Amino acid sequence: TLALKRAASFIMLKYHDTNHSSTTSIVTIPPQSTKRMKESPQELGDLLTSVTKRCEAAGQSHILAHISDDAISEEDKLSFLKSVEEIPLEKLSDFLKSALEEEEKLKNFDPANVSAEEQIEPFSGKSASTTTTDAAQIESLTESHKVGMDAVQNGQVAALLLAGGQGTRLGFDGPKGMYDIGLPSGKTLFEFMAERIKKLGQLSGKGDKAIPFYIMTSPLNHKVTTEYFAKHGNFGIDVIFFPQGTLPALTPEGKMILETQTSIAVAPDGNGGIYPAMVKHGIISDMKSRGIKYIHAFGVDNALVKPADPTFVGYCIHSNADCGNKVLWKTSPGEKVGVVASKGGKPCIVEYSDISKEMSERRGEDGRLVFGAGNICNHFYTVDFLENVVVPNLGNMYHVARKKIPYYDTEKKETVKPTANNGIKLESFIFDVFPLSVKMAVLDVERKDEFAPVKNPPGTDSDSPDTARMLFSNVAKDWLTKAGATLVGDTKSDLCEVHPLTSYNGEGLEQWKGKTVNCPFTV
């Protein structure tokens, strides 16, 4: 502590002397910058004192070991201290403790021998399916669609996109949302989503900007994403950006890891970081000020996602749900996807590895898998649920991810990349809040109509740009066929396209009735 205080004094004195040196070219610096330089010594000293006090209380003083090093510029020191100031130092030990307890519990988990509190059962809440042939349920979902459209017309619905991912696995150097899956239009995933939102606003009668589009980026792609949208005029809709948060990497003992002398190893806090990020950046407050009551959240890597889907949103409103999940029913017991279930009477997502073989193969009277509601990151929330239930419970939802964390070696005076796991990253999942719901609704939808994942590189047999393009093309062909058109030519083409601004969900194509359409086509 004494060394750190001396370092603070030394930094201030050194800066003072530098400002009075005859070699300092202050005349070349604009007035604003000069003022900033004169304020920096005091700011640096005050910040060091504040950060030192917090680090000592949290048992993290080791990260300040290099702060008195003369070779490090004052600018770098100030930047480092500001980054430390943003870290919830006082909460890290609690985050890690609960995450390690969960890890230990999962390590010893036996699906065949669990307590009543941990007992996994099929989801017993409100559920429906758009694939149903039941007349009553079809009528109910038709009414739900109307309820959803009414909510859009009343300015009560927002779309919320998780767009922090990069296109690395696709071989693409940029945000995944900027990826073009190869359709004739050359539209990106971002553009498809933005245009669907725009079209739905037009269908509601309230115009292009009826539905605000909130986009959570990551620190890695925030600048590129915002610049991309700005270049395209936000595609004519109302867009609000905010970055996902990060948390420091920790040793198994809970100590933060220095990556360099003046930077801490950090990582995004998982897609569940959307909740603290919404609080930090005032998103919930912004939604309330706009009169938003309902949120449709979804991931960036689905080329067929229907943002602010009025049927799904309306179904959840109709069901008086505080939280909802749009799912795809598993095609086989072995499909590796988390499913909606109940644990201890509360809704949750259970990973495929956490249910027994008997459970995964169990079927109901209708012949469908009982544990079959596959999670695809497509969720509904009321703003009230997020504000009054989720936010007060943040902090106890982190999970352990053991990783190889680059660290600063004080003896070698360089950053070392370990060959074995040496640290822990804390992450949370967006569905971690499901157990907080008191009335959750689940809507099962048709896979071929709503799910075209873009995860794997071109040429891969599944979840690739190629498979997504084919699924997109098949939907376009299906829409024209249902509208009464006759398709000829290369009817197996993966280059058929109905633009989102032409149709949101197959509506408005009546003019093609009785016409012959040569494939591939663009409408």
Short mmCIF file of C-alpha atoms in Angstrom, two decimals:
data_model
loop_
_atom_site.label_atom_id
_atom_site.label_comp_id
_atom_site.label_asym_id
_atom_site.label_seq_id
_atom_site.Cartn_x
_atom_site.Cartn_y
_atom_site.Cartn_z
CA THR A 1 0.00 0.00 0.00
CA LEU A 2 2.81 2.39 0.94
CA ALA A 3 4.56 1.62 -2.35
CA LEU A 4 1.39 2.37 -4.29
CA LYS A 5 0.91 5.69 -2.48
CA ARG A 6 4.52 6.62 -3.21
CA ALA A 7 3.94 5.65 -6.84
CA ALA A 8 0.98 7.99 -6.99
CA SER A 9 3.07 10.87 -5.59
CA PHE A 10 5.91 10.05 -7.99
CA ILE A 11 3.58 10.03 -10.98
CA MET A 12 2.14 13.43 -10.05
CA LEU A 13 5.58 14.97 -9.45
CA LYS A 14 6.98 13.54 -12.65
CA TYR A 15 4.06 14.87 -14.65
CA HIS A 16 4.43 18.27 -13.01
CA ASP A 17 8.12 18.43 -13.94
CA THR A 18 7.39 17.33 -17.50
CA ASN A 19 4.84 20.11 -17.94
CA HIS A 20 7.50 22.63 -16.95
CA SER A 21 10.21 21.17 -19.14
CA SER A 22 11.58 23.41 -21.87
CA THR A 23 11.30 20.53 -24.32
CA THR A 24 7.50 20.17 -24.00
CA SER A 25 5.78 21.42 -27.17
CA ILE A 26 2.60 22.69 -25.53
CA VAL A 27 2.11 25.29 -28.25
CA THR A 28 1.34 22.56 -30.79
CA ILE A 29 -1.54 21.13 -28.73
CA PRO A 30 -5.07 22.54 -29.11
CA PRO A 31 -6.45 24.40 -26.04
CA GLN A 32 -8.80 21.54 -25.08
CA SER A 33 -6.00 18.98 -25.18
CA THR A 34 -3.69 21.25 -23.14
CA LYS A 35 -6.35 21.55 -20.46
CA ARG A 36 -6.79 17.78 -20.47
CA MET A 37 -3.03 17.29 -19.96
CA LYS A 38 -2.96 19.71 -17.04
CA GLU A 39 -5.87 17.91 -15.39
CA SER A 40 -4.45 14.43 -15.93
CA PRO A 41 -1.88 14.33 -13.06
CA GLN A 42 -4.54 15.11 -10.46
CA GLU A 43 -6.99 12.75 -12.14
CA LEU A 44 -4.39 9.99 -12.23
CA GLY A 45 -3.48 10.43 -8.58
CA ASP A 46 -7.11 10.52 -7.41
CA LEU A 47 -8.01 7.52 -9.52
CA LEU A 48 -5.04 5.51 -8.25
CA THR A 49 -6.01 6.24 -4.66
CA SER A 50 -9.61 5.19 -5.29
CA VAL A 51 -8.73 2.04 -7.24
CA THR A 52 -6.05 1.04 -4.71
CA LYS A 53 -8.57 1.22 -1.87
CA ARG A 54 -11.07 -0.94 -3.76
CA CYS A 55 -8.45 -3.47 -4.86
CA GLU A 56 -7.17 -3.85 -1.29
CA ALA A 57 -10.70 -4.44 0.02
CA ALA A 58 -11.35 -7.03 -2.71
CA GLY A 59 -8.02 -8.82 -2.32
CA GLN A 60 -6.91 -7.81 -5.84
CA SER A 61 -3.96 -5.45 -5.10
CA HIS A 62 -1.60 -7.62 -7.17
CA ILE A 63 -2.91 -6.10 -10.40
CA LEU A 64 -1.33 -2.77 -9.45
CA ALA A 65 2.16 -4.24 -9.14
CA HIS A 66 3.48 -2.40 -12.22
CA ILE A 67 1.77 0.95 -11.77
CA SER A 68 4.98 2.67 -10.56
CA ASP A 69 7.05 1.46 -13.53
CA ASP A 70 8.67 4.50 -15.18
CA ALA A 71 8.63 2.77 -18.57
CA ILE A 72 4.82 2.85 -18.65
CA SER A 73 3.35 6.12 -19.91
CA GLU A 74 0.95 8.11 -17.75
CA GLU A 75 -1.63 7.77 -20.52
CA ASP A 76 -1.43 3.96 -20.33
CA LYS A 77 -1.59 4.04 -16.55
CA LEU A 78 -4.68 6.23 -16.64
CA SER A 79 -6.35 3.98 -19.21
CA PHE A 80 -5.54 0.91 -17.11
CA LEU A 81 -6.92 2.41 -13.91
CA LYS A 82 -10.10 3.46 -15.69
CA SER A 83 -10.59 -0.10 -16.95
CA VAL A 84 -10.15 -1.43 -13.39
CA GLU A 85 -12.61 1.17 -12.11
CA GLU A 86 -15.30 -0.37 -14.35
CA ILE A 87 -14.89 -3.86 -12.86
CA PRO A 88 -17.34 -4.91 -10.09
CA LEU A 89 -14.43 -5.79 -7.78
CA GLU A 90 -16.64 -6.14 -4.74
CA LYS A 91 -18.80 -8.81 -6.40
CA LEU A 92 -16.20 -11.00 -8.10
CA SER A 93 -15.70 -13.37 -5.16
CA ASP A 94 -19.45 -13.97 -4.86
CA PHE A 95 -19.77 -14.50 -8.62
CA LEU A 96 -17.00 -17.09 -8.55
CA LYS A 97 -18.21 -18.80 -5.40
CA SER A 98 -21.72 -19.44 -6.76
CA ALA A 99 -20.30 -20.51 -10.15
CA LEU A 100 -17.89 -23.00 -8.55
CA GLU A 101 -20.68 -24.41 -6.37
CA GLU A 102 -22.78 -24.94 -9.49
CA GLU A 103 -19.84 -26.58 -11.27
CA GLU A 104 -19.34 -29.01 -8.37
CA LYS A 105 -23.04 -29.81 -8.31
CA LEU A 106 -23.09 -30.56 -12.04
CA LYS A 107 -19.95 -32.68 -11.73
CA ASN A 108 -21.74 -34.96 -9.28
CA PHE A 109 -25.09 -34.84 -11.04
CA ASP A 110 -26.84 -38.17 -11.60
CA PRO A 111 -30.13 -37.92 -13.56
CA ALA A 112 -31.31 -41.16 -11.96
CA ASN A 113 -30.69 -40.00 -8.39
CA VAL A 114 -31.72 -36.43 -7.67
CA SER A 115 -33.56 -34.60 -4.92
CA ALA A 116 -37.11 -33.35 -5.40
CA GLU A 117 -35.69 -29.83 -5.76
CA GLU A 118 -33.49 -30.91 -8.65
CA GLN A 119 -35.97 -33.33 -10.23
CA ILE A 120 -36.27 -32.77 -13.97
CA GLU A 121 -39.79 -33.08 -15.34
CA PRO A 122 -41.43 -32.24 -18.68
CA PHE A 123 -42.48 -28.61 -19.00
CA SER A 124 -46.03 -28.33 -17.64
CA GLY A 125 -46.78 -24.69 -18.41
CA LYS A 126 -48.72 -23.08 -21.24
CA SER A 127 -47.79 -24.45 -24.67
CA ALA A 128 -49.10 -24.45 -28.23
CA SER A 129 -47.91 -25.31 -31.73
CA THR A 130 -48.20 -23.58 -35.09
CA THR A 131 -47.97 -27.04 -36.66
CA THR A 132 -51.24 -28.17 -35.06
CA THR A 133 -54.24 -29.45 -36.99
CA ASP A 134 -56.55 -28.81 -34.05
CA ALA A 135 -59.20 -26.31 -35.16
CA ALA A 136 -59.57 -24.69 -31.73
CA GLN A 137 -55.81 -24.13 -31.38
CA ILE A 138 -55.58 -22.76 -34.93
CA GLU A 139 -58.35 -20.29 -34.11
CA SER A 140 -56.60 -19.33 -30.87
CA LEU A 141 -53.31 -18.67 -32.67
CA THR A 142 -55.13 -16.59 -35.28
CA GLU A 143 -56.47 -14.49 -32.43
CA SER A 144 -52.96 -14.34 -30.94
CA HIS A 145 -51.65 -12.91 -34.21
CA LYS A 146 -54.25 -10.16 -34.01
CA VAL A 147 -53.27 -9.43 -30.40
CA GLY A 148 -49.63 -9.19 -31.48
CA MET A 149 -50.41 -6.83 -34.35
CA ASP A 150 -52.47 -4.65 -32.01
CA ALA A 151 -49.45 -4.43 -29.68
CA VAL A 152 -47.24 -3.39 -32.60
CA GLN A 153 -49.79 -0.78 -33.68
CA ASN A 154 -49.87 0.58 -30.13
CA GLY A 155 -46.08 0.96 -30.04
CA GLN A 156 -45.68 -1.65 -27.31
CA VAL A 157 -43.28 -4.11 -29.02
CA ALA A 158 -39.50 -3.98 -29.39
CA ALA A 159 -37.09 -6.33 -31.16
CA LEU A 160 -33.87 -7.19 -29.32
CA LEU A 161 -30.94 -8.76 -31.17
CA LEU A 162 -27.95 -10.56 -29.69
CA ALA A 163 -25.25 -9.60 -32.18
CA GLY A 164 -21.99 -9.88 -30.28
CA GLY A 165 -20.69 -12.83 -32.29
CA GLN A 166 -17.98 -12.71 -34.92
CA GLY A 167 -17.98 -14.65 -38.19
CA THR A 168 -14.75 -16.49 -37.35
CA ARG A 169 -16.20 -19.99 -37.75
CA LEU A 170 -17.59 -18.93 -41.12
CA GLY A 171 -14.17 -17.81 -42.29
CA PHE A 172 -15.47 -14.23 -42.22
CA ASP A 173 -13.53 -11.39 -40.61
CA GLY A 174 -16.30 -9.27 -39.17
CA PRO A 175 -19.53 -9.31 -37.18
CA LYS A 176 -21.63 -12.36 -38.01
CA GLY A 177 -24.60 -10.12 -38.79
CA MET A 178 -22.69 -8.63 -41.73
CA TYR A 179 -22.39 -12.04 -43.39
CA ASP A 180 -23.97 -12.56 -46.84
CA ILE A 181 -25.28 -16.14 -47.22
CA GLY A 182 -25.11 -15.96 -51.02
CA LEU A 183 -28.61 -15.08 -52.18
CA PRO A 184 -29.02 -13.02 -55.37
CA SER A 185 -29.75 -9.82 -53.44
CA GLY A 186 -26.45 -10.01 -51.55
CA LYS A 187 -28.29 -8.97 -48.38
CA THR A 188 -26.63 -9.63 -45.04
CA LEU A 189 -28.23 -11.20 -41.97
CA PHE A 190 -28.52 -7.72 -40.46
CA GLU A 191 -30.29 -6.43 -43.55
CA PHE A 192 -32.80 -9.29 -43.63
CA MET A 193 -33.75 -8.62 -40.00
CA ALA A 194 -33.95 -4.85 -40.38
CA GLU A 195 -36.13 -5.12 -43.49
CA ARG A 196 -38.49 -7.59 -41.82
CA ILE A 197 -38.91 -5.14 -38.94
CA LYS A 198 -39.55 -2.36 -41.43
CA LYS A 199 -42.11 -4.46 -43.32
CA LEU A 200 -43.94 -5.43 -40.14
CA GLY A 201 -44.17 -1.76 -39.18
CA GLN A 202 -45.69 -1.04 -42.59
CA LEU A 203 -48.19 -3.90 -42.19
CA SER A 204 -49.22 -2.49 -38.82
CA GLY A 205 -50.08 0.82 -40.46
CA LYS A 206 -47.67 2.69 -38.18
CA GLY A 207 -44.81 3.07 -40.62
CA ASP A 208 -41.19 2.04 -41.00
CA LYS A 209 -40.14 2.99 -37.47
CA ALA A 210 -43.02 1.43 -35.55
CA ILE A 211 -40.76 -1.18 -33.93
CA PRO A 212 -37.51 -0.06 -32.26
CA PHE A 213 -34.63 -2.42 -32.96
CA TYR A 214 -32.24 -2.82 -30.01
CA ILE A 215 -28.92 -4.44 -30.90
CA MET A 216 -26.46 -5.76 -28.34
CA THR A 217 -22.98 -5.77 -29.84
CA SER A 218 -19.71 -6.80 -28.20
CA PRO A 219 -16.69 -4.63 -27.38
CA LEU A 220 -14.98 -6.39 -30.29
CA ASN A 221 -17.53 -5.50 -32.99
CA HIS A 222 -19.44 -2.49 -31.63
CA LYS A 223 -17.66 0.10 -33.77
CA VAL A 224 -17.82 -1.93 -36.98
CA THR A 225 -21.50 -2.77 -36.46
CA THR A 226 -22.60 0.80 -35.74
CA GLU A 227 -20.60 2.10 -38.71
CA TYR A 228 -22.18 -0.52 -40.98
CA PHE A 229 -25.70 0.50 -39.97
CA ALA A 230 -24.84 4.20 -40.25
CA LYS A 231 -23.52 3.63 -43.77
CA HIS A 232 -26.91 2.16 -44.70
CA GLY A 233 -28.97 4.79 -42.89
CA ASN A 234 -30.03 2.17 -40.31
CA PHE A 235 -32.03 0.66 -43.18
CA GLY A 236 -34.72 3.23 -42.51
CA ILE A 237 -35.74 1.95 -39.08
CA ASP A 238 -35.18 3.01 -35.47
CA VAL A 239 -32.01 1.31 -34.18
CA ILE A 240 -30.46 1.52 -30.70
CA PHE A 241 -27.04 -0.05 -30.04
CA PHE A 242 -25.41 -1.04 -26.76
CA PRO A 243 -22.34 -3.20 -26.07
CA GLN A 244 -22.25 -6.41 -24.10
CA GLY A 245 -20.24 -6.34 -20.89
CA THR A 246 -17.05 -8.17 -19.98
CA LEU A 247 -15.72 -9.75 -16.82
CA PRO A 248 -12.10 -10.37 -15.85
CA ALA A 249 -10.60 -13.83 -16.14
CA LEU A 250 -9.75 -15.28 -12.73
CA THR A 251 -7.36 -17.82 -11.30
CA PRO A 252 -9.02 -20.78 -9.54
CA GLU A 253 -8.30 -18.86 -6.33
CA GLY A 254 -10.27 -15.87 -7.55
CA LYS A 255 -7.42 -13.52 -8.47
CA MET A 256 -7.71 -11.39 -11.60
CA ILE A 257 -5.19 -12.22 -14.32
CA LEU A 258 -2.94 -9.58 -15.87
CA GLU A 259 -2.52 -10.06 -19.59
CA THR A 260 0.05 -7.28 -19.86
CA GLN A 261 1.48 -4.87 -17.30
CA THR A 262 -1.44 -2.53 -17.88
CA SER A 263 -4.29 -4.72 -19.07
CA ILE A 264 -6.43 -7.34 -17.40
CA ALA A 265 -7.50 -10.48 -19.24
CA VAL A 266 -11.23 -10.08 -19.86
CA ALA A 267 -13.92 -11.90 -21.82
CA PRO A 268 -17.56 -11.27 -22.77
CA ASP A 269 -19.89 -12.40 -19.98
CA GLY A 270 -22.00 -14.72 -22.18
CA ASN A 271 -25.29 -13.99 -23.93
CA GLY A 272 -26.87 -13.74 -20.47
CA GLY A 273 -24.83 -10.56 -20.15
CA ILE A 274 -27.65 -8.92 -22.05
CA TYR A 275 -29.47 -8.23 -18.79
CA PRO A 276 -26.75 -6.30 -16.91
CA ALA A 277 -25.85 -4.56 -20.20
CA MET A 278 -29.46 -3.38 -20.56
CA VAL A 279 -29.30 -1.94 -17.06
CA LYS A 280 -25.87 -0.34 -17.48
CA HIS A 281 -26.79 1.39 -20.74
CA GLY A 282 -30.29 2.46 -19.73
CA ILE A 283 -32.07 0.24 -22.24
CA ILE A 284 -34.91 -0.77 -19.94
CA SER A 285 -35.47 2.88 -19.02
CA ASP A 286 -35.45 3.82 -22.70
CA MET A 287 -38.01 1.13 -23.48
CA LYS A 288 -40.29 2.36 -20.69
CA SER A 289 -40.03 5.94 -21.92
CA ARG A 290 -41.21 4.77 -25.34
CA GLY A 291 -44.16 2.84 -23.93
CA ILE A 292 -42.65 -0.57 -24.78
CA LYS A 293 -44.25 -3.40 -22.82
CA TYR A 294 -43.12 -6.49 -24.71
CA ILE A 295 -39.72 -7.63 -26.01
CA HIS A 296 -38.87 -10.24 -28.63
CA ALA A 297 -35.21 -11.30 -28.26
CA PHE A 298 -33.31 -13.52 -30.69
CA GLY A 299 -29.83 -14.42 -31.94
CA VAL A 300 -28.09 -13.09 -35.03
CA ASP A 301 -27.34 -16.42 -36.70
CA ASN A 302 -30.81 -17.40 -37.95
CA ALA A 303 -31.50 -16.30 -41.54
CA LEU A 304 -35.25 -17.01 -41.18
CA VAL A 305 -35.92 -15.34 -37.83
CA LYS A 306 -39.13 -13.28 -37.69
CA PRO A 307 -38.35 -10.21 -35.56
CA ALA A 308 -41.21 -9.04 -33.34
CA ASP A 309 -43.23 -12.01 -34.64
CA PRO A 310 -46.84 -10.97 -33.96
CA THR A 311 -48.04 -14.57 -33.58
CA PHE A 312 -45.42 -15.40 -30.94
CA VAL A 313 -45.67 -12.05 -29.16
CA GLY A 314 -49.47 -12.16 -29.29
CA TYR A 315 -49.53 -15.74 -28.04
CA CYS A 316 -47.45 -14.76 -25.00
CA ILE A 317 -49.61 -11.70 -24.33
CA HIS A 318 -52.77 -13.78 -24.78
CA SER A 319 -51.36 -16.30 -22.28
CA ASN A 320 -50.57 -13.53 -19.76
CA ALA A 321 -46.98 -14.80 -19.76
CA ASP A 322 -44.11 -12.88 -18.20
CA CYS A 323 -41.61 -14.87 -20.28
CA GLY A 324 -41.89 -17.01 -23.41
CA ASN A 325 -39.81 -19.33 -25.56
CA LYS A 326 -40.25 -20.15 -29.24
CA VAL A 327 -39.00 -23.69 -29.80
CA LEU A 328 -38.49 -26.39 -32.43
CA TRP A 329 -39.50 -29.93 -31.52
CA LYS A 330 -36.56 -32.31 -31.61
CA THR A 331 -36.46 -34.62 -34.61
CA SER A 332 -34.78 -37.45 -32.72
CA PRO A 333 -33.81 -38.34 -29.12
CA GLY A 334 -30.13 -37.94 -29.97
CA GLU A 335 -30.38 -34.37 -31.31
CA LYS A 336 -27.90 -32.36 -29.28
CA VAL A 337 -29.92 -29.35 -28.18
CA GLY A 338 -31.11 -28.03 -24.84
CA VAL A 339 -34.81 -28.46 -24.14
CA VAL A 340 -37.45 -26.64 -22.12
CA ALA A 341 -38.29 -28.56 -18.97
CA SER A 342 -39.13 -28.03 -15.31
CA LYS A 343 -36.70 -28.44 -12.45
CA GLY A 344 -38.11 -28.33 -8.96
CA GLY A 345 -41.35 -27.03 -10.47
CA LYS A 346 -39.65 -24.10 -12.20
CA PRO A 347 -39.19 -23.65 -15.97
CA CYS A 348 -35.65 -24.04 -17.26
CA ILE A 349 -33.47 -25.19 -20.13
CA VAL A 350 -31.90 -28.60 -19.57
CA GLU A 351 -28.89 -29.57 -21.65
CA TYR A 352 -29.16 -32.83 -23.59
CA SER A 353 -26.32 -34.26 -21.49
CA ASP A 354 -28.28 -33.74 -18.27
CA ILE A 355 -31.16 -36.08 -19.04
CA SER A 356 -31.03 -39.85 -19.02
CA LYS A 357 -31.38 -42.00 -22.14
CA GLU A 358 -34.84 -43.10 -20.96
CA MET A 359 -35.94 -39.50 -20.54
CA SER A 360 -34.60 -38.43 -23.92
CA GLU A 361 -36.50 -41.28 -25.63
CA ARG A 362 -39.76 -40.94 -23.71
CA ARG A 363 -42.76 -40.13 -25.89
CA GLY A 364 -46.25 -38.87 -25.12
CA GLU A 365 -49.62 -40.09 -26.33
CA ASP A 366 -49.22 -37.98 -29.47
CA GLY A 367 -46.00 -39.83 -30.32
CA ARG A 368 -43.80 -36.78 -29.84
CA LEU A 369 -40.78 -36.69 -27.57
CA VAL A 370 -41.80 -35.56 -24.09
CA PHE A 371 -38.47 -33.75 -23.65
CA GLY A 372 -38.58 -32.37 -27.17
CA ALA A 373 -38.99 -28.58 -26.96
CA GLY A 374 -35.62 -27.59 -28.44
CA ASN A 375 -34.27 -24.19 -27.47
CA ILE A 376 -33.21 -21.89 -30.36
CA CYS A 377 -32.55 -18.59 -28.51
CA ASN A 378 -35.88 -17.02 -29.42
CA HIS A 379 -37.52 -15.44 -26.38
CA PHE A 380 -40.29 -13.15 -25.16
CA TYR A 381 -40.26 -10.96 -22.05
CA THR A 382 -42.41 -8.31 -20.55
CA VAL A 383 -40.49 -5.19 -19.61
CA ASP A 384 -42.05 -5.51 -16.15
CA PHE A 385 -40.53 -8.99 -15.73
CA LEU A 386 -37.05 -7.76 -16.65
CA GLU A 387 -37.21 -4.67 -14.47
CA ASN A 388 -38.85 -6.09 -11.35
CA VAL A 389 -37.85 -9.75 -11.35
CA VAL A 390 -34.69 -10.30 -13.41
CA VAL A 391 -32.68 -7.19 -12.54
CA PRO A 392 -32.95 -7.64 -8.75
CA ASN A 393 -31.63 -11.20 -9.12
CA LEU A 394 -28.59 -10.51 -11.32
CA GLY A 395 -25.26 -11.80 -10.05
CA ASN A 396 -26.12 -15.37 -9.10
CA MET A 397 -26.29 -16.77 -12.62
CA TYR A 398 -22.68 -17.21 -13.69
CA HIS A 399 -21.10 -20.46 -14.86
CA VAL A 400 -17.49 -21.62 -14.93
CA ALA A 401 -15.62 -21.96 -18.21
CA ARG A 402 -12.05 -23.17 -17.68
CA LYS A 403 -9.81 -21.72 -20.37
CA LYS A 404 -6.23 -21.07 -21.42
CA ILE A 405 -5.77 -17.45 -20.38
CA PRO A 406 -2.72 -15.50 -21.65
CA TYR A 407 -0.92 -13.95 -18.67
CA TYR A 408 1.93 -11.56 -17.97
CA ASP A 409 5.08 -13.30 -16.75
CA THR A 410 6.96 -10.89 -14.46
CA GLU A 411 10.24 -12.76 -14.82
CA LYS A 412 10.18 -12.97 -18.61
CA LYS A 413 8.52 -9.55 -18.78
CA GLU A 414 6.20 -10.74 -21.54
CA THR A 415 2.76 -12.21 -22.12
CA VAL A 416 2.72 -15.99 -22.12
CA LYS A 417 0.16 -18.22 -23.83
CA PRO A 418 -0.37 -21.30 -21.63
CA THR A 419 -0.71 -24.80 -23.08
CA ALA A 420 -3.17 -25.94 -20.41
CA ASN A 421 -6.20 -24.37 -18.74
CA ASN A 422 -4.97 -21.93 -16.13
CA GLY A 423 -7.95 -19.73 -15.47
CA ILE A 424 -11.68 -19.25 -15.32
CA LYS A 425 -14.00 -17.16 -17.42
CA LEU A 426 -17.39 -16.40 -15.93
CA GLU A 427 -20.33 -16.49 -18.29
CA SER A 428 -24.09 -16.57 -18.10
CA PHE A 429 -26.77 -17.71 -20.51
CA ILE A 430 -29.79 -15.77 -21.63
CA PHE A 431 -32.11 -18.56 -20.44
CA ASP A 432 -30.70 -18.51 -16.89
CA VAL A 433 -33.61 -16.25 -15.92
CA PHE A 434 -36.30 -18.75 -16.91
CA PRO A 435 -36.65 -20.20 -13.37
CA LEU A 436 -37.66 -16.71 -12.20
CA SER A 437 -40.76 -16.82 -14.40
CA VAL A 438 -44.07 -17.53 -12.72
CA LYS A 439 -45.98 -17.94 -15.97
CA MET A 440 -43.93 -19.03 -18.94
CA ALA A 441 -45.40 -19.83 -22.36
CA VAL A 442 -43.87 -22.05 -25.04
CA LEU A 443 -44.72 -21.93 -28.74
CA ASP A 444 -43.55 -24.74 -31.01
CA VAL A 445 -43.05 -23.65 -34.64
CA GLU A 446 -42.30 -25.31 -37.97
CA ARG A 447 -38.55 -25.84 -38.40
CA LYS A 448 -38.51 -25.38 -42.19
CA ASP A 449 -40.28 -22.03 -41.91
CA GLU A 450 -38.37 -20.39 -39.09
CA PHE A 451 -34.93 -21.83 -38.55
CA ALA A 452 -31.95 -21.48 -40.89
CA PRO A 453 -28.90 -21.37 -38.62
CA VAL A 454 -25.63 -19.93 -39.92
CA LYS A 455 -22.90 -21.33 -37.68
CA ASN A 456 -20.52 -23.51 -39.70
CA PRO A 457 -18.31 -22.66 -42.70
CA PRO A 458 -19.49 -22.97 -46.32
CA GLY A 459 -19.42 -26.55 -47.54
CA THR A 460 -20.53 -28.00 -44.22
CA ASP A 461 -23.50 -30.38 -44.32
CA SER A 462 -25.48 -28.62 -41.60
CA ASP A 463 -26.01 -25.13 -40.15
CA SER A 464 -23.93 -23.50 -42.88
CA PRO A 465 -24.52 -20.60 -45.28
CA ASP A 466 -25.31 -23.23 -47.94
CA THR A 467 -28.02 -24.98 -45.91
CA ALA A 468 -29.41 -21.62 -44.76
CA ARG A 469 -29.59 -20.39 -48.36
CA MET A 470 -31.47 -23.52 -49.41
CA LEU A 471 -33.92 -23.19 -46.51
CA PHE A 472 -34.47 -19.52 -47.35
CA SER A 473 -35.02 -20.41 -50.99
CA ASN A 474 -37.45 -23.19 -50.08
CA VAL A 475 -39.54 -20.75 -48.04
CA ALA A 476 -39.69 -18.38 -51.02
CA LYS A 477 -40.85 -21.21 -53.30
CA ASP A 478 -43.41 -22.34 -50.74
CA TRP A 479 -44.85 -18.83 -50.41
CA LEU A 480 -45.34 -18.42 -54.18
CA THR A 481 -46.83 -21.90 -54.47
CA LYS A 482 -49.31 -21.14 -51.69
CA ALA A 483 -50.14 -17.87 -53.44
CA GLY A 484 -51.21 -19.92 -56.47
CA ALA A 485 -48.14 -19.68 -58.71
CA THR A 486 -46.80 -22.59 -60.75
CA LEU A 487 -43.05 -23.04 -60.46
CA VAL A 488 -41.03 -24.33 -63.41
CA GLY A 489 -37.37 -24.49 -64.35
CA ASP A 490 -34.81 -25.42 -61.71
CA THR A 491 -37.30 -25.99 -58.89
CA LYS A 492 -34.51 -27.31 -56.66
CA SER A 493 -32.57 -24.06 -56.92
CA ASP A 494 -31.20 -22.46 -53.76
CA LEU A 495 -31.28 -19.01 -55.37
CA CYS A 496 -34.99 -18.25 -55.10
CA GLU A 497 -35.74 -15.15 -53.04
CA VAL A 498 -38.71 -13.13 -51.84
CA HIS A 499 -37.36 -9.90 -50.36
CA PRO A 500 -38.46 -9.08 -46.79
CA LEU A 501 -39.87 -5.74 -47.95
CA THR A 502 -42.09 -7.66 -50.36
CA SER A 503 -43.46 -10.04 -47.75
CA TYR A 504 -42.91 -10.58 -44.02
CA ASN A 505 -44.50 -14.03 -43.81
CA GLY A 506 -45.98 -14.93 -47.19
CA GLU A 507 -48.66 -12.25 -47.27
CA GLY A 508 -49.16 -9.81 -50.16
CA LEU A 509 -48.31 -12.23 -52.98
CA GLU A 510 -51.81 -12.56 -54.44
CA GLN A 511 -50.72 -11.10 -57.79
CA TRP A 512 -48.79 -14.32 -58.49
CA LYS A 513 -51.93 -16.46 -58.46
CA GLY A 514 -52.31 -18.38 -61.72
CA LYS A 515 -48.90 -17.25 -63.01
CA THR A 516 -45.99 -19.42 -64.08
CA VAL A 517 -42.70 -18.54 -62.36
CA ASN A 518 -39.34 -19.73 -63.66
CA CYS A 519 -36.86 -20.82 -60.97
CA PRO A 520 -34.60 -19.38 -59.77
CA PHE A 521 -36.54 -16.14 -59.19
CA THR A 522 -36.37 -12.92 -57.19
CA VAL A 523 -39.55 -11.19 -56.02
#
